CSV table of C-alpha atoms in Angstrom, one decimal:
chain,number,residue,atom,x,y,z
A,1,MET,CA,3.0,10.0,-15.2
A,2,ILE,CA,-0.7,9.2,-15.2
A,3,MET,CA,-2.7,8.8,-18.4
A,4,ALA,CA,-5.0,11.7,-19.2
A,5,ASP,CA,-8.3,11.2,-21.1
A,6,SER,CA,-6.8,11.8,-24.6
A,7,LEU,CA,-4.2,9.1,-24.1
A,8,ILE,CA,-6.7,6.7,-22.6
A,9,SER,CA,-8.9,7.1,-25.6
A,10,HIS,CA,-6.0,6.5,-28.0
A,11,TYR,CA,-4.9,3.3,-26.2
A,12,ALA,CA,-8.5,2.1,-25.9
A,13,LEU,CA,-9.4,2.6,-29.5
A,14,LYS,CA,-6.1,1.7,-31.2
A,15,HIS,CA,-4.9,-1.0,-28.8
A,16,GLU,CA,-8.2,-2.3,-27.4
A,17,MET,CA,-7.0,-1.4,-23.9
A,18,ILE,CA,-10.7,-1.2,-22.6
A,19,SER,CA,-13.5,-3.2,-24.2
A,20,PRO,CA,-16.2,-2.0,-24.5
A,21,PHE,CA,-15.0,1.6,-24.3
A,22,VAL,CA,-17.4,4.5,-23.4
A,23,PRO,CA,-15.8,7.8,-24.5
A,24,THR,CA,-17.7,10.0,-22.1
A,25,SER,CA,-18.9,9.9,-18.5
A,26,ARG,CA,-22.4,8.5,-18.2
A,27,SER,CA,-24.7,7.8,-15.3
A,28,GLY,CA,-27.5,5.6,-16.7
A,29,LEU,CA,-27.9,2.0,-17.7
A,30,GLU,CA,-28.0,1.3,-21.4
A,31,ASP,CA,-31.5,-0.1,-21.2
A,32,ALA,CA,-33.5,2.6,-23.0
A,33,GLU,CA,-33.3,4.5,-26.2
A,34,LYS,CA,-33.8,7.9,-24.7
A,35,GLU,CA,-31.3,9.3,-22.1
A,36,GLU,CA,-34.1,10.5,-19.8
A,37,ASP,CA,-35.6,7.0,-19.6
A,38,LYS,CA,-32.4,5.2,-18.5
A,39,THR,CA,-32.0,3.8,-15.0
A,40,LYS,CA,-29.7,6.1,-13.1
A,41,THR,CA,-26.6,4.6,-11.6
A,42,ALA,CA,-23.1,5.6,-10.4
A,43,SER,CA,-21.2,7.0,-13.3
A,44,TYR,CA,-19.0,5.1,-15.7
A,45,GLY,CA,-16.8,5.8,-18.7
A,46,LEU,CA,-13.9,8.1,-19.5
A,47,SER,CA,-12.9,10.8,-16.9
A,48,SER,CA,-10.2,13.5,-17.0
A,49,ALA,CA,-7.4,11.2,-15.7
A,50,GLY,CA,-9.0,7.8,-15.4
A,51,TYR,CA,-11.7,5.4,-16.5
A,52,ASP,CA,-14.7,4.3,-14.5
A,53,ILE,CA,-15.4,0.6,-15.1
A,54,ARG,CA,-18.8,-1.0,-14.7
A,55,LEU,CA,-20.0,-3.9,-12.5
A,56,GLY,CA,-20.5,-7.2,-14.3
A,57,ARG,CA,-23.2,-9.8,-13.8
A,58,ASN,CA,-21.4,-12.6,-11.9
A,59,PHE,CA,-20.8,-12.8,-8.2
A,60,MET,CA,-19.1,-15.2,-5.8
A,61,PHE,CA,-19.6,-15.9,-2.1
A,62,PHE,CA,-17.8,-18.0,0.5
A,63,ARG,CA,-19.6,-20.5,2.7
A,64,GLY,CA,-19.1,-19.7,6.4
A,65,GLU,CA,-20.5,-20.4,9.9
A,66,GLU,CA,-24.0,-19.0,9.1
A,67,ASN,CA,-26.5,-19.5,6.3
A,68,LYS,CA,-27.0,-16.3,4.2
A,69,ILE,CA,-29.8,-15.5,1.9
A,70,ILE,CA,-29.0,-13.7,-1.3
A,71,ASN,CA,-31.9,-12.1,-3.2
A,72,PHE,CA,-31.3,-11.1,-6.8
A,73,THR,CA,-33.1,-10.5,-10.1
A,74,ARG,CA,-32.3,-12.3,-13.4
A,75,ASN,CA,-34.1,-11.7,-16.7
A,76,GLY,CA,-36.6,-9.5,-14.8
A,77,GLN,CA,-37.5,-12.3,-12.3
A,78,GLN,CA,-37.0,-12.2,-8.6
A,79,GLU,CA,-34.9,-15.2,-7.3
A,80,GLN,CA,-33.3,-16.2,-4.0
A,81,MET,CA,-30.5,-18.5,-3.0
A,82,MET,CA,-29.1,-19.6,0.3
A,83,ILE,CA,-25.4,-19.7,0.9
A,84,PRO,CA,-25.1,-22.8,3.1
A,85,ALA,CA,-23.2,-22.8,6.4
A,86,ASP,CA,-20.1,-24.9,6.9
A,87,PRO,CA,-18.8,-24.5,10.5
A,88,ARG,CA,-15.6,-26.4,9.5
A,89,ALA,CA,-14.8,-23.9,6.7
A,90,ILE,CA,-11.3,-22.6,6.7
A,91,ILE,CA,-10.3,-20.2,3.9
A,92,ASP,CA,-6.6,-20.7,3.1
A,93,PRO,CA,-5.2,-18.4,0.4
A,94,ASN,CA,-2.3,-20.8,0.0
A,95,ASP,CA,-4.5,-23.8,-0.6
A,96,PHE,CA,-7.8,-22.6,-2.0
A,97,ASP,CA,-10.8,-25.0,-1.5
A,98,GLY,CA,-13.3,-24.4,-4.3
A,99,ARG,CA,-15.9,-26.4,-2.4
A,100,LEU,CA,-16.4,-23.3,-0.2
A,101,VAL,CA,-17.5,-21.2,-3.1
A,102,VAL,CA,-21.0,-20.4,-4.3
A,103,GLN,CA,-21.4,-18.4,-7.5
A,104,ILE,CA,-24.4,-16.6,-8.8
A,105,ASP,CA,-24.3,-15.7,-12.5
A,106,ASP,CA,-26.1,-13.4,-15.0
A,107,VAL,CA,-27.9,-11.2,-12.5
A,108,ASP,CA,-29.5,-7.9,-13.2
A,109,SER,CA,-29.3,-6.7,-9.6
A,110,ILE,CA,-28.3,-8.3,-6.3
A,111,ILE,CA,-29.0,-7.6,-2.6
A,112,ILE,CA,-26.0,-8.3,-0.3
A,113,PRO,CA,-26.6,-9.1,3.4
A,114,PRO,CA,-25.0,-7.0,6.1
A,115,LYS,CA,-21.3,-7.7,7.0
A,116,THR,CA,-20.7,-9.9,4.0
A,117,PHE,CA,-17.6,-10.3,1.9
A,118,PHE,CA,-18.2,-11.1,-1.8
A,119,MET,CA,-16.5,-10.8,-5.2
A,120,GLY,CA,-17.8,-9.4,-8.5
A,121,VAL,CA,-16.2,-8.9,-11.9
A,122,SER,CA,-15.8,-6.0,-14.3
A,123,HIS,CA,-18.0,-5.6,-17.3
A,124,GLU,CA,-15.0,-4.5,-19.3
A,125,TYR,CA,-12.0,-6.5,-20.6
A,126,ILE,CA,-8.8,-4.8,-19.9
A,127,LYS,CA,-5.4,-5.0,-21.6
A,128,VAL,CA,-2.7,-3.2,-19.6
A,129,PRO,CA,0.1,-1.7,-21.8
A,130,ARG,CA,3.5,-3.2,-21.1
A,131,ASN,CA,4.9,0.2,-19.8
A,132,TYR,CA,2.0,0.9,-17.5
A,133,LYS,CA,0.6,-0.3,-14.1
A,134,VAL,CA,-3.0,0.2,-13.1
A,135,SER,CA,-4.6,0.9,-9.8
A,136,CYS,CA,-8.3,0.5,-9.1
A,137,ASP,CA,-9.9,2.9,-6.7
A,138,ASN,CA,-13.3,3.0,-5.0
A,139,LYS,CA,-15.9,5.4,-6.3
A,140,SER,CA,-17.3,8.1,-4.0
A,141,THR,CA,-20.9,7.0,-4.5
A,142,CYS,CA,-20.1,3.4,-3.4
A,143,ALA,CA,-17.7,4.4,-0.5
A,144,ARG,CA,-20.4,6.7,1.0
A,145,SER,CA,-22.8,3.8,0.9
A,146,GLY,CA,-20.6,1.7,3.1
A,147,VAL,CA,-19.0,-0.4,0.4
A,148,ILE,CA,-15.4,-1.4,1.3
A,149,PHE,CA,-13.6,-2.1,-2.0
A,150,CYS,CA,-10.2,-3.7,-2.7
A,151,VAL,CA,-8.6,-4.7,-6.0
A,152,THR,CA,-4.9,-5.5,-6.3
A,153,PRO,CA,-2.9,-3.6,-8.9
A,154,LEU,CA,-3.0,-4.7,-12.5
A,155,GLU,CA,0.5,-5.4,-13.6
A,156,PRO,CA,2.2,-4.5,-16.9
A,157,ALA,CA,0.9,-6.6,-19.8
A,158,TRP,CA,-1.9,-8.2,-17.8
A,159,CYS,CA,-5.2,-8.8,-19.5
A,160,GLY,CA,-8.6,-10.0,-18.5
A,161,TYR,CA,-11.8,-9.2,-16.7
A,162,ILE,CA,-11.0,-7.7,-13.3
A,163,THR,CA,-12.0,-9.6,-10.2
A,164,LEU,CA,-13.5,-7.1,-7.7
A,165,GLU,CA,-13.4,-7.7,-3.9
A,166,PHE,CA,-16.1,-6.1,-1.7
A,167,TYR,CA,-17.4,-6.0,1.8
A,168,ASN,CA,-20.8,-4.7,2.9
A,169,SER,CA,-19.8,-2.9,6.1
A,170,ASN,CA,-23.4,-1.8,6.8
A,171,ASP,CA,-25.9,-3.2,9.3
A,172,ALA,CA,-28.4,-2.8,6.4
A,173,MET,CA,-28.6,-4.8,3.1
A,174,LEU,CA,-26.8,-3.4,0.1
A,175,ARG,CA,-28.2,-3.3,-3.5
A,176,LEU,CA,-26.0,-3.3,-6.5
A,177,VAL,CA,-27.0,-3.2,-10.2
A,178,ALA,CA,-25.1,-4.8,-13.0
A,179,GLY,CA,-23.8,-2.1,-15.3
A,180,GLN,CA,-23.4,0.6,-12.7
A,181,GLY,CA,-20.1,2.4,-12.3
A,182,ILE,CA,-18.0,0.6,-9.6
A,183,SER,CA,-14.3,1.6,-9.8
A,184,GLN,CA,-12.0,4.1,-11.4
A,185,LEU,CA,-8.8,2.8,-13.1
A,186,GLU,CA,-5.7,5.0,-13.0
A,187,PHE,CA,-3.0,4.2,-15.6
A,188,LYS,CA,0.5,4.9,-14.2
A,189,GLN,CA,3.4,4.9,-16.6
A,190,ILE,CA,6.6,3.2,-15.3
A,191,ASN,CA,10.0,4.6,-16.1
A,192,THR,CA,10.9,1.8,-18.5
A,193,GLU,CA,9.4,-1.4,-19.8
A,194,PRO,CA,10.0,-4.3,-17.4
A,195,THR,CA,12.4,-7.0,-18.3
A,196,VAL,CA,9.7,-9.6,-17.4
A,197,ALA,CA,6.1,-8.5,-17.7
A,198,TYR,CA,3.0,-10.4,-16.4
A,199,ASP,CA,2.4,-12.2,-19.7
A,200,ASP,CA,6.1,-13.2,-20.0
A,201,ARG,CA,5.8,-15.3,-16.8
A,202,ASN,CA,2.4,-16.6,-17.7
A,203,GLY,CA,0.9,-15.2,-14.6
A,204,LYS,CA,-1.8,-17.1,-12.7
A,205,TYR,CA,-4.6,-14.7,-13.6
A,206,GLN,CA,-3.6,-13.8,-17.1
A,207,GLY,CA,-6.6,-13.7,-19.5
A,208,GLN,CA,-9.1,-14.4,-16.7
A,209,GLY,CA,-12.7,-14.7,-17.8
A,210,PRO,CA,-15.9,-13.0,-16.6
A,211,HIS,CA,-16.1,-15.0,-13.4
A,212,PRO,CA,-14.4,-14.2,-10.1
A,213,ILE,CA,-13.0,-17.8,-10.1
A,214,PRO,CA,-14.1,-20.9,-12.0
A,215,PRO,CA,-17.6,-21.8,-10.7
A,216,MET,CA,-18.0,-24.8,-8.3
A,217,GLN,CA,-21.7,-24.4,-7.4
A,218,LYS,CA,-23.8,-22.1,-9.6
A,219,ALA,CA,-27.2,-20.6,-9.1
């Protein structure tokens, strides 16, 4: 069974499953008092059988064989940072080297170079009920813009900000805005509560904060 809008609202409001929670579908940044003055974005908020989360303000990039220039705005100011090359870089998921990471925090918007893998984070903090598992799907608006998106499932009783993995598949640059809709969550009920849930085994990513990984080199 998949949670419908009424049950999502119940869990979000009574059990703080989604914080902050937007009870309707919206398509403008919360940067103006009047709806018509808001910056238009991909939609976010409650849908009929899911919830569209927003993109947070923190991003992470890996060093690689080529220098990459990242342009972004922060507090209304244009900024730029170079992700330095490291021809010897080897990314090993079994032995992660934090020295290969460059993190850019607190951005308003960011421009991603072509053919670039990067990570972001959700604006919302999520608490998965013990008898549910959550999948994170791409939004049509982003998929049709060449954004390849991948998030592993959120396990029963997991909580935290969601790390979002992206790849700009375009030959062109990609612009993303903090606060835009970025992924739809689908809450799937399992047939019984697990004997050992994610929080019981003190999972590696339990309670993770609003950064893709702890920062090593910050802009």
